[in-house]
GROMACS .gro file of C-alpha atoms in nm:
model
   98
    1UNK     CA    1  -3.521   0.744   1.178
    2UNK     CA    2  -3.166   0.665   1.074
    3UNK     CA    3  -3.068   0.803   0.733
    4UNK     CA    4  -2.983   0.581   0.460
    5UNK     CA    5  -2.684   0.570   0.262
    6UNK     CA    6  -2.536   0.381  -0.062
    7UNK     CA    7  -2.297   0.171  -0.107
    8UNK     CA    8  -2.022   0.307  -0.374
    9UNK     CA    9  -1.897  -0.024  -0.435
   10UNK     CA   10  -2.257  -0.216  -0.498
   11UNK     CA   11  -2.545   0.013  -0.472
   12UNK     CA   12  -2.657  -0.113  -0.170
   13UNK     CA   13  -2.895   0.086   0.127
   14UNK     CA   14  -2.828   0.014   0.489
   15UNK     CA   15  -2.816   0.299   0.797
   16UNK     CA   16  -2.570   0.549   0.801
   17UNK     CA   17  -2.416   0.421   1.103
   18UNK     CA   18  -2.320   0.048   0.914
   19UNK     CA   19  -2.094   0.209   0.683
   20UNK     CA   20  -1.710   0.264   0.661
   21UNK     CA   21  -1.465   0.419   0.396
   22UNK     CA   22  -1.225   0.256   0.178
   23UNK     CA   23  -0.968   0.459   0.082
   24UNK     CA   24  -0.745   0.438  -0.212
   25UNK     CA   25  -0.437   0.566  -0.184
   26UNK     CA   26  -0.291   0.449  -0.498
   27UNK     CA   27  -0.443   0.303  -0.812
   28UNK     CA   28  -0.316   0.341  -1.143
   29UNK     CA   29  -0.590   0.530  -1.308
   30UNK     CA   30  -0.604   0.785  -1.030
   31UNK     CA   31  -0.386   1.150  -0.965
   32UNK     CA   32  -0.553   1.180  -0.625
   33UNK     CA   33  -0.661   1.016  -0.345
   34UNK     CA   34  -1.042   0.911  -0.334
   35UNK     CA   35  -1.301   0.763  -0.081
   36UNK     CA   36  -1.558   0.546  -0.115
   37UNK     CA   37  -1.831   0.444   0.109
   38UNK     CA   38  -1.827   0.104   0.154
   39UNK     CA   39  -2.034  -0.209   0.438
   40UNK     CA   40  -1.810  -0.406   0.569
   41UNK     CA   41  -1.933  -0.752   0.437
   42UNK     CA   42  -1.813  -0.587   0.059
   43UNK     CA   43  -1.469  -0.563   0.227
   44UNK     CA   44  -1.442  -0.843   0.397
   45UNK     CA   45  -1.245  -1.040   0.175
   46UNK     CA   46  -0.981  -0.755   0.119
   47UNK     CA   47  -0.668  -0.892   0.294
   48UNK     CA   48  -0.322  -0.765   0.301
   49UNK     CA   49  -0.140  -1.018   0.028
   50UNK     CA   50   0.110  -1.255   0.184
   51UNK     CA   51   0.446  -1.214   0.066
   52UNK     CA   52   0.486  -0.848  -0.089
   53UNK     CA   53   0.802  -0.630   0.021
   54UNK     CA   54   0.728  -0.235  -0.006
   55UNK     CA   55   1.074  -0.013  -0.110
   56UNK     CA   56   1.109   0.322  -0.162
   57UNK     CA   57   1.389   0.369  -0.458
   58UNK     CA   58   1.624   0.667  -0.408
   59UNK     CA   59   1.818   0.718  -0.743
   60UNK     CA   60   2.046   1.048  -0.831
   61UNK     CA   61   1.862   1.310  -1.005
   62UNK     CA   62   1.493   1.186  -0.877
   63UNK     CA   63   1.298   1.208  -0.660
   64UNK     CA   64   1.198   0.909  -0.378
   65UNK     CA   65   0.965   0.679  -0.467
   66UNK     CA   66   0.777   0.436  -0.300
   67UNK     CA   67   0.723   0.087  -0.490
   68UNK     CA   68   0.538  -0.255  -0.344
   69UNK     CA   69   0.691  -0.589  -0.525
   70UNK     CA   70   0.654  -0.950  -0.441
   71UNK     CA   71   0.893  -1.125  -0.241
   72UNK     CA   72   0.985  -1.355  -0.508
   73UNK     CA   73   1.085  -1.010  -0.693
   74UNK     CA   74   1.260  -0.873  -0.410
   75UNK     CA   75   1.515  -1.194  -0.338
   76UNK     CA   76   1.575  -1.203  -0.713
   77UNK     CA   77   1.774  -0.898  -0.683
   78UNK     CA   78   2.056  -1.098  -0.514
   79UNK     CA   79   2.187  -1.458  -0.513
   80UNK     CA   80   2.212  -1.373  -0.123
   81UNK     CA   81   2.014  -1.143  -0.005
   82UNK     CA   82   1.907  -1.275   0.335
   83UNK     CA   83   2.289  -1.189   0.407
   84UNK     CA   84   2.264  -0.823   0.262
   85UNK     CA   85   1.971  -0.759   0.470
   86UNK     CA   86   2.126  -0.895   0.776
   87UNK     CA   87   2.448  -0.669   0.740
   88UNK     CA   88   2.235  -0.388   0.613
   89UNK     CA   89   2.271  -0.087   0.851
   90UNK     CA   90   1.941   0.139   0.977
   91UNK     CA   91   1.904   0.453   0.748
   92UNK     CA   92   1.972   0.657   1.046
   93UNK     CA   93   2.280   0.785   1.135
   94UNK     CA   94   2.388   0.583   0.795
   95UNK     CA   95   2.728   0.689   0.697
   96UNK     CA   96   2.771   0.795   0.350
   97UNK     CA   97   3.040   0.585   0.135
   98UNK     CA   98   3.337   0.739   0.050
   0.00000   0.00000   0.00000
């Protein structure tokens, strides 16, 4: 006899073997990462959103950080930035500016 196992998003019972994990990486009321057990109809209707650029900000005296904004957010930052992306070089072998 299979084991059974509970949902942490609804409560639900099915077989061990049904279930998958959802982790979360990053939420704002978390320090660390968690996992929760999870059926796969609960998840279905997680998609990745449309439209959403993901950056990671490099500013003197701090550390890296890695930040997801719309793409409406993103183009705001310049009145042409489909031509700063196209001249924008690859981060390796990037030369410094003098």
């Amino acid at each position: 006899m299979a084991l059974a196992r509970v949902s942490d998003l609804t409560g639900a019972t099915a077989p061990d073997d049904q279930f998958g994990t959802l982790l979360v990486v990053r939420h704002p009321k978390l320090d660390k990462v968690v996992q929760l057990d999870v059926l796969p109809h609960e998840v279905a209707g997680l998609e990745t959103e449309a439209d959403l650029v993901i950056l990671e900000v490099r500013l003197p005296g701090q550390d890296a950080r890695r930040i997801i904004v719309s793409l409406d957010s993103f183009n705001s930052l310049s009145a042409d930035i489909d031509n700063a992306l196209a001249r924008a070089p690859s981060p390796r072998g990037r030369q410094p500016k003098p």
